[in-house]
Coordinates of N, CA and C in Angstrom, one line a residue:
M227 N -86.6 27.9 -78.7 CA -86.3 29.2 -78.3 C -86.0 29.3 -76.7
A228 N -86.9 28.5 -76.0 CA -86.8 28.5 -74.6 C -85.5 27.8 -74.1
K229 N -85.0 26.8 -74.9 CA -83.8 26.1 -74.6 C -82.6 27.0 -74.8
R230 N -82.7 27.9 -75.8 CA -81.6 28.8 -76.1 C -81.5 29.9 -75.0
K231 N -82.7 30.3 -74.5 CA -82.7 31.3 -73.4 C -82.1 30.7 -72.1
N232 N -82.5 29.5 -71.8 CA -82.0 28.8 -70.6 C -80.5 28.5 -70.7
L233 N -80.0 28.1 -71.9 CA -78.6 27.9 -72.2 C -77.8 29.3 -72.0
L234 N -78.4 30.3 -72.5 CA -77.8 31.7 -72.4 C -77.7 32.1 -71.0
V235 N -78.8 31.9 -70.2 CA -78.8 32.2 -68.8 C -77.8 31.4 -68.0
V236 N -77.7 30.1 -68.3 CA -76.7 29.3 -67.6 C -75.3 29.7 -68.0
I237 N -75.0 30.1 -69.2 CA -73.6 30.5 -69.6 C -73.3 31.9 -68.9
I238 N -74.2 32.8 -68.9 CA -74.0 34.1 -68.3 C -73.8 33.9 -66.8
T239 N -74.6 33.0 -66.2 CA -74.4 32.7 -64.7 C -73.0 32.1 -64.5
L240 N -72.6 31.2 -65.3 CA -71.3 30.6 -65.1 C -70.2 31.6 -65.3
I241 N -70.3 32.5 -66.3 CA -69.3 33.5 -66.5 C -69.2 34.5 -65.3
L242 N -70.4 34.9 -64.8 CA -70.4 35.8 -63.6 C -69.8 35.1 -62.4
M243 N -70.1 33.8 -62.2 CA -69.6 33.0 -61.1 C -68.0 33.0 -61.2
C244 N -67.5 32.7 -62.4 CA -66.1 32.6 -62.6 C -65.4 34.0 -62.3
I245 N -66.0 35.1 -62.7 CA -65.5 36.4 -62.4 C -65.5 36.7 -60.9
T246 N -66.6 36.4 -60.3 CA -66.8 36.6 -58.9 C -65.8 35.8 -58.1
L247 N -65.6 34.5 -58.4 CA -64.7 33.7 -57.6 C -63.3 34.1 -57.9
A248 N -62.9 34.5 -59.1 CA -61.6 34.9 -59.3 C -61.3 36.2 -58.6
G249 N -62.2 37.0 -58.3 CA -62.0 38.3 -57.6 C -61.9 38.0 -56.1
C250 N -62.3 36.8 -55.6 CA -62.3 36.5 -54.2 C -61.0 35.9 -53.7
A251 N -60.1 35.7 -54.6 CA -58.8 35.0 -54.2 C -58.1 35.9 -53.2
E252 N -57.7 35.2 -52.1 CA -57.0 35.9 -51.1 C -55.6 36.3 -51.5
M253 N -55.3 37.5 -51.5 CA -54.0 38.0 -52.0 C -53.3 38.8 -50.8
D254 N -52.0 38.6 -50.8 CA -51.2 39.3 -49.8 C -50.6 40.5 -50.6
H255 N -51.4 41.6 -50.5 CA -51.0 42.8 -51.3 C -49.7 43.4 -50.8
E256 N -49.4 43.3 -49.5 CA -48.2 43.9 -49.0 C -46.9 43.2 -49.3
S257 N -46.9 41.8 -49.1 CA -45.7 41.1 -49.3 C -45.4 40.8 -50.7
K258 N -46.4 40.9 -51.6 CA -46.1 40.6 -53.0 C -45.2 41.7 -53.6
D259 N -45.2 42.9 -53.0 CA -44.4 44.0 -53.5 C -43.0 44.0 -53.0
I260 N -42.7 43.1 -52.0 CA -41.4 43.0 -51.4 C -40.6 42.0 -52.2
K261 N -39.4 42.4 -52.6 CA -38.5 41.5 -53.3 C -38.0 40.4 -52.4
D262 N -37.7 39.2 -52.9 CA -37.3 38.1 -52.1 C -36.1 38.4 -51.2
D263 N -35.1 39.1 -51.7 CA -33.9 39.4 -50.9 C -34.2 40.4 -49.8
E264 N -35.3 41.2 -49.9 CA -35.7 42.1 -48.8 C -36.4 41.3 -47.7
K265 N -37.1 40.2 -48.0 CA -37.8 39.4 -47.0 C -36.8 38.8 -46.0
E266 N -35.6 38.4 -46.5 CA -34.6 37.8 -45.7 C -34.0 38.8 -44.7
K267 N -34.1 40.1 -45.0 CA -33.5 41.1 -44.2 C -34.3 41.6 -43.0
I268 N -35.3 40.9 -42.6 CA -36.1 41.3 -41.5 C -35.4 40.8 -40.2
V269 N -34.7 41.7 -39.6 CA -33.8 41.5 -38.5 C -34.0 42.6 -37.5
Y270 N -34.1 42.2 -36.2 CA -34.1 43.3 -35.2 C -32.7 43.7 -34.8
E271 N -32.4 44.9 -34.8 CA -31.1 45.4 -34.5 C -30.8 45.2 -33.0
D272 N -29.6 44.9 -32.7 CA -29.1 44.8 -31.3 C -29.7 43.6 -30.6
V273 N -30.2 42.6 -31.2 CA -30.8 41.4 -30.6 C -30.1 40.2 -31.1
S274 N -29.4 39.5 -30.3 CA -28.7 38.2 -30.7 C -29.6 37.1 -30.4
P275 N -29.6 36.0 -31.2 CA -30.4 34.8 -30.9 C -29.8 34.1 -29.7
L276 N -30.6 33.4 -29.0 CA -30.1 32.5 -27.9 C -29.3 31.4 -28.5
I277 N -28.3 31.0 -27.7 CA -27.4 30.0 -28.2 C -27.6 28.7 -27.3
L278 N -27.7 27.6 -28.0 CA -27.9 26.3 -27.4 C -26.6 25.8 -26.7
I279 N -26.7 25.5 -25.4 CA -25.5 25.0 -24.7 C -25.6 23.5 -24.6
K280 N -26.9 23.0 -24.3 CA -27.0 21.6 -24.0 C -28.4 21.1 -24.3
K281 N -28.5 19.9 -24.8 CA -29.8 19.3 -25.1 C -29.6 17.9 -24.5
E282 N -30.5 17.5 -23.6 CA -30.4 16.2 -23.0 C -31.8 15.7 -22.5
K283 N -32.0 14.4 -22.6 CA -33.3 13.8 -22.1 C -33.2 13.8 -20.6
V284 N -34.3 14.2 -20.0 CA -34.4 14.3 -18.5 C -34.6 12.9 -18.0
E285 N -33.8 12.4 -17.2 CA -33.8 11.0 -16.7 C -35.2 10.8 -16.0
D286 N -35.7 9.6 -16.2 CA -37.0 9.1 -15.6 C -38.2 9.9 -16.1
S287 N -38.1 10.5 -17.3 CA -39.3 11.2 -17.9 C -39.2 11.1 -19.4
S288 N -40.2 11.6 -20.1 CA -40.2 11.7 -21.5 C -39.8 13.1 -22.0
S289 N -39.3 13.9 -21.1 CA -39.0 15.3 -21.4 C -37.6 15.4 -21.9
T290 N -37.3 16.4 -22.8 CA -36.0 16.8 -23.2 C -35.8 18.2 -22.8
Q291 N -34.6 18.5 -22.2 CA -34.3 19.8 -21.8 C -33.3 20.4 -22.7
Y292 N -33.6 21.7 -23.1 CA -32.6 22.5 -23.9 C -32.2 23.6 -23.0
I293 N -30.9 23.9 -22.9 CA -30.4 25.0 -22.1 C -29.8 26.0 -23.1
F294 N -30.2 27.2 -23.0 CA -29.7 28.3 -23.9 C -29.1 29.4 -23.1
Y295 N -28.3 30.3 -23.7 CA -27.9 31.5 -23.1 C -28.0 32.6 -24.1
D296 N -28.1 33.8 -23.6 CA -28.1 35.0 -24.4 C -26.7 35.5 -24.4
P297 N -26.1 35.6 -25.6 CA -24.7 35.9 -25.7 C -24.4 37.4 -25.3
E298 N -25.4 38.2 -25.2 CA -25.1 39.6 -24.8 C -25.2 39.7 -23.3
T299 N -26.2 39.1 -22.6 CA -26.4 39.2 -21.2 C -25.8 38.0 -20.4
M300 N -25.6 36.9 -21.1 CA -25.1 35.6 -20.6 C -26.1 34.9 -19.7
I301 N -27.4 35.5 -19.6 CA -28.5 34.9 -18.9 C -28.9 33.5 -19.5
M302 N -29.1 32.5 -18.6 CA -29.4 31.2 -19.1 C -30.9 31.0 -19.1
Y303 N -31.4 30.2 -20.1 CA -32.8 29.8 -20.2 C -32.9 28.3 -20.3
S304 N -34.0 27.8 -19.8 CA -34.3 26.4 -20.0 C -35.6 26.2 -20.7
H305 N -35.6 25.2 -21.6 CA -36.8 24.9 -22.4 C -37.0 23.4 -22.3
L306 N -38.2 23.0 -21.8 CA -38.6 21.6 -21.7 C -39.6 21.2 -22.7
T307 N -39.4 20.1 -23.3 CA -40.4 19.6 -24.3 C -40.8 18.2 -23.9
D308 N -42.0 17.8 -24.2 CA -42.5 16.5 -23.8 C -43.7 16.3 -24.7
V309 N -43.5 15.7 -25.9 CA -44.6 15.4 -26.8 C -45.3 16.7 -27.2
N310 N -46.5 16.9 -26.5 CA -47.3 18.1 -26.8 C -47.1 19.2 -25.7
H311 N -46.2 19.0 -24.8 CA -46.1 19.8 -23.7 C -44.7 20.5 -23.7
Y312 N -44.7 21.7 -23.3 CA -43.4 22.5 -23.4 C -43.5 23.7 -22.4
G313 N -42.3 24.2 -22.2 CA -42.2 25.4 -21.3 C -40.8 26.0 -21.4
M314 N -40.7 27.3 -21.3 CA -39.4 28.0 -21.3 C -39.4 29.0 -20.2
L315 N -38.3 29.1 -19.5 CA -38.1 30.1 -18.5 C -36.7 30.6 -18.3
E316 N -36.5 31.7 -17.7 CA -35.2 32.2 -17.3 C -34.8 31.4 -16.1
M317 N -33.5 30.9 -16.1 CA -33.0 30.2 -14.9 C -32.5 31.2 -13.9
H318 N -32.6 30.8 -12.6 CA -32.2 31.7 -11.5 C -31.2 31.0 -10.5
N319 N -30.4 31.8 -9.8 CA -29.6 31.3 -8.7 C -30.6 31.2 -7.5
S320 N -30.1 30.6 -6.4 CA -31.0 30.5 -5.2 C -31.3 31.8 -4.6
D321 N -30.5 32.9 -4.8 CA -30.9 34.2 -4.3 C -31.8 35.0 -5.2
G322 N -32.3 34.4 -6.3 CA -33.2 35.0 -7.2 C -32.6 35.8 -8.3
T323 N -31.3 35.9 -8.3 CA -30.7 36.6 -9.5 C -30.6 35.7 -10.7
P324 N -30.6 36.3 -11.9 CA -30.6 35.4 -13.1 C -29.3 34.6 -13.1
R325 N -29.4 33.4 -13.5 CA -28.3 32.5 -13.6 C -27.5 32.8 -14.9
L326 N -26.2 33.1 -14.7 CA -25.4 33.5 -15.9 C -24.5 32.3 -16.3
Y327 N -24.2 32.3 -17.6 CA -23.4 31.3 -18.2 C -21.9 31.8 -18.2
D328 N -21.0 31.1 -17.8 CA -19.6 31.6 -17.8 C -18.9 31.4 -19.1
G329 N -19.5 30.7 -20.1 CA -19.0 30.6 -21.4 C -18.1 29.3 -21.6
K330 N -17.9 28.6 -20.5 CA -17.1 27.4 -20.7 C -17.5 26.1 -19.9
S331 N -18.2 26.3 -18.8 CA -18.6 25.2 -18.0 C -19.6 24.2 -18.7
D332 N -19.5 23.0 -18.2 CA -20.5 22.0 -18.7 C -21.7 22.1 -17.8
V333 N -22.8 22.6 -18.4 CA -24.0 22.8 -17.6 C -24.8 21.5 -17.4
K334 N -25.3 21.3 -16.2 CA -26.1 20.1 -15.9 C -27.6 20.4 -16.2
T335 N -28.3 19.4 -16.6 CA -29.8 19.6 -16.8 C -30.5 19.4 -15.5
L336 N -31.8 19.8 -15.5 CA -32.6 19.7 -14.4 C -32.8 18.2 -14.0
V337 N -33.0 17.9 -12.7 CA -33.2 16.6 -12.2 C -34.6 16.4 -11.8
L338 N -35.3 15.4 -12.3 CA -36.7 15.2 -11.9 C -36.7 14.5 -10.6
I339 N -37.5 15.1 -9.6 CA -37.6 14.5 -8.3 C -39.0 14.1 -7.9
N340 N -40.0 14.5 -8.7 CA -41.4 14.0 -8.3 C -42.3 14.1 -9.5
K341 N -43.1 13.1 -9.7 CA -44.1 13.1 -10.7 C -45.4 12.8 -10.0
L342 N -46.5 13.6 -10.4 CA -47.7 13.4 -9.7 C -48.9 13.7 -10.7
K343 N -49.9 12.8 -10.7 CA -51.1 13.0 -11.5 C -52.1 13.5 -10.5
I344 N -52.6 14.7 -10.9 CA -53.7 15.3 -10.0 C -55.0 14.8 -10.5
E345 N -55.6 13.9 -9.8 CA -56.8 13.2 -10.3 C -58.0 14.1 -10.6
E346 N -58.2 15.1 -9.7 CA -59.3 16.0 -9.9 C -59.3 16.8 -11.2
T347 N -58.1 17.0 -11.7 CA -57.9 17.9 -12.8 C -57.4 17.2 -14.1
G348 N -56.8 16.0 -13.9 CA -56.2 15.4 -15.1 C -54.8 15.9 -15.4
F349 N -54.4 16.9 -14.7 CA -53.0 17.5 -15.0 C -52.0 16.6 -14.4
K350 N -50.8 16.7 -15.0 CA -49.6 16.0 -14.4 C -48.6 17.0 -14.0
E351 N -48.1 16.8 -12.8 CA -47.1 17.8 -12.2 C -45.7 17.1 -12.2
Y352 N -44.7 17.8 -12.7 CA -43.4 17.3 -12.6 C -42.6 18.4 -11.8
V353 N -41.8 17.9 -10.8 CA -41.0 18.8 -10.0 C -39.6 18.5 -10.3
Y354 N -38.8 19.5 -10.6 CA -37.4 19.4 -10.9 C -36.5 20.2 -10.0
F355 N -35.2 20.0 -9.9 CA -34.3 20.9 -9.3 C -33.1 21.1 -10.1
D356 N -32.5 22.2 -10.1 CA -31.2 22.5 -10.8 C -30.1 22.0 -9.9
P357 N -29.3 21.0 -10.3 CA -28.3 20.4 -9.4 C -27.2 21.4 -9.1
E358 N -27.0 22.5 -9.8 CA -26.0 23.4 -9.6 C -26.4 24.5 -8.6
T359 N -27.7 24.9 -8.7 CA -28.2 26.0 -7.8 C -29.2 25.5 -6.8
L360 N -29.7 24.3 -6.9 CA -30.7 23.7 -6.1 C -32.1 24.3 -6.2
V361 N -32.3 25.3 -7.1 CA -33.6 25.9 -7.3 C -34.5 24.9 -7.8
M362 N -35.8 24.9 -7.3 CA -36.8 24.0 -7.7 C -37.7 24.6 -8.7
Y363 N -38.2 23.8 -9.7 CA -39.1 24.2 -10.8 C -40.2 23.2 -10.8
V364 N -41.4 23.7 -11.3 CA -42.6 22.9 -11.4 C -43.0 23.0 -12.9
H365 N -43.4 21.9 -13.5 CA -43.9 21.9 -14.9 C -45.2 21.1 -14.9
Y366 N -46.3 21.7 -15.4 CA -47.6 21.1 -15.5 C -47.8 20.7 -17.0
T367 N -48.5 19.6 -17.2 CA -48.9 19.2 -18.5 C -50.4 19.1 -18.6
D368 N -50.9 19.0 -19.8 CA -52.3 18.8 -20.1 C -53.1 20.1 -19.7
M369 N -52.4 21.2 -19.7 CA -53.0 22.5 -19.4 C -52.8 23.4 -20.7
N370 N -53.6 24.4 -20.8 CA -53.4 25.3 -21.9 C -52.1 26.1 -21.8
D371 N -51.7 26.4 -20.6 CA -50.6 27.2 -20.3 C -49.3 26.4 -20.7
K372 N -49.2 25.2 -20.3 CA -48.0 24.3 -20.6 C -46.7 25.0 -20.2
S373 N -46.6 25.5 -19.0 CA -45.4 26.2 -18.7 C -44.6 25.6 -17.6
I374 N -43.4 26.1 -17.4 CA -42.6 25.7 -16.3 C -42.3 26.9 -15.5
S375 N -42.2 26.8 -14.2 CA -41.9 28.0 -13.4 C -41.1 27.7 -12.2
E376 N -40.5 28.7 -11.6 CA -39.8 28.5 -10.3 C -40.8 28.2 -9.2
M377 N -40.4 27.5 -8.2 CA -41.2 27.3 -7.0 C -40.7 28.3 -6.0
H378 N -41.7 28.9 -5.2 CA -41.3 29.9 -4.2 C -41.7 29.5 -2.8
N379 N -41.0 30.0 -1.9 CA -41.4 29.9 -0.4 C -42.5 30.9 -0.1
S380 N -43.1 30.8 1.0 CA -44.2 31.7 1.4 C -43.7 33.1 1.5
D381 N -42.4 33.3 1.7 CA -41.9 34.7 1.8 C -41.5 35.3 0.5
G382 N -41.7 34.5 -0.6 CA -41.4 35.0 -1.9 C -40.0 34.6 -2.5
T383 N -39.1 34.1 -1.6 CA -37.8 33.6 -2.0 C -38.0 32.4 -2.8
L384 N -37.0 32.1 -3.6 CA -37.0 30.8 -4.4 C -36.8 29.6 -3.5
R385 N -37.6 28.6 -3.8 CA -37.5 27.4 -3.0 C -36.4 26.5 -3.6
T386 N -35.6 26.0 -2.6 CA -34.4 25.2 -3.0 C -34.6 23.8 -2.5
Y387 N -34.0 22.9 -3.2 CA -34.1 21.5 -2.9 C -33.1 21.1 -1.8
D388 N -33.6 20.4 -0.8 CA -32.7 19.9 0.3 C -32.5 18.4 0.0
P389 N -31.3 18.0 -0.4 CA -31.1 16.6 -0.7 C -31.1 15.7 0.5
Q390 N -31.1 16.3 1.7 CA -31.1 15.6 3.0 C -32.5 15.1 3.3
K391 N -33.5 15.6 2.7 CA -34.9 15.3 3.0 C -35.3 14.0 2.4

């Protein structure tokens, strides 16, 4: 009799566990009601995707640069990748205005001019310049930010590369 009671308790416990676990399944109640063809229609109006102009490995580095432009504004963007490091920014002319794509020119990628390991931090600093505008950019790796940005002079203007130095 005690064996039957124990068996009955085990069976009831197993049934309750199965019901409880089945009720805990994570369900996406919102998207399950959306038909497949509706999921594909999630598009922002009046926003065009960036268009890739150029992809090229940056000489003397393990980075690859992708240059894009926005077809509505013609503003150019640069994206650098390097294994686990990356960064994207809007490109600028030396006067600080956004660099615009003319729709036909062969765009040149950034040129690496300095690599430096900052011993105290473990970060690596890469300094580039745009051969067409001479604007200088700095890219840090091994940081959480992993970004690239323009370099500035003390007066706030964009720093430009002087090939004579």
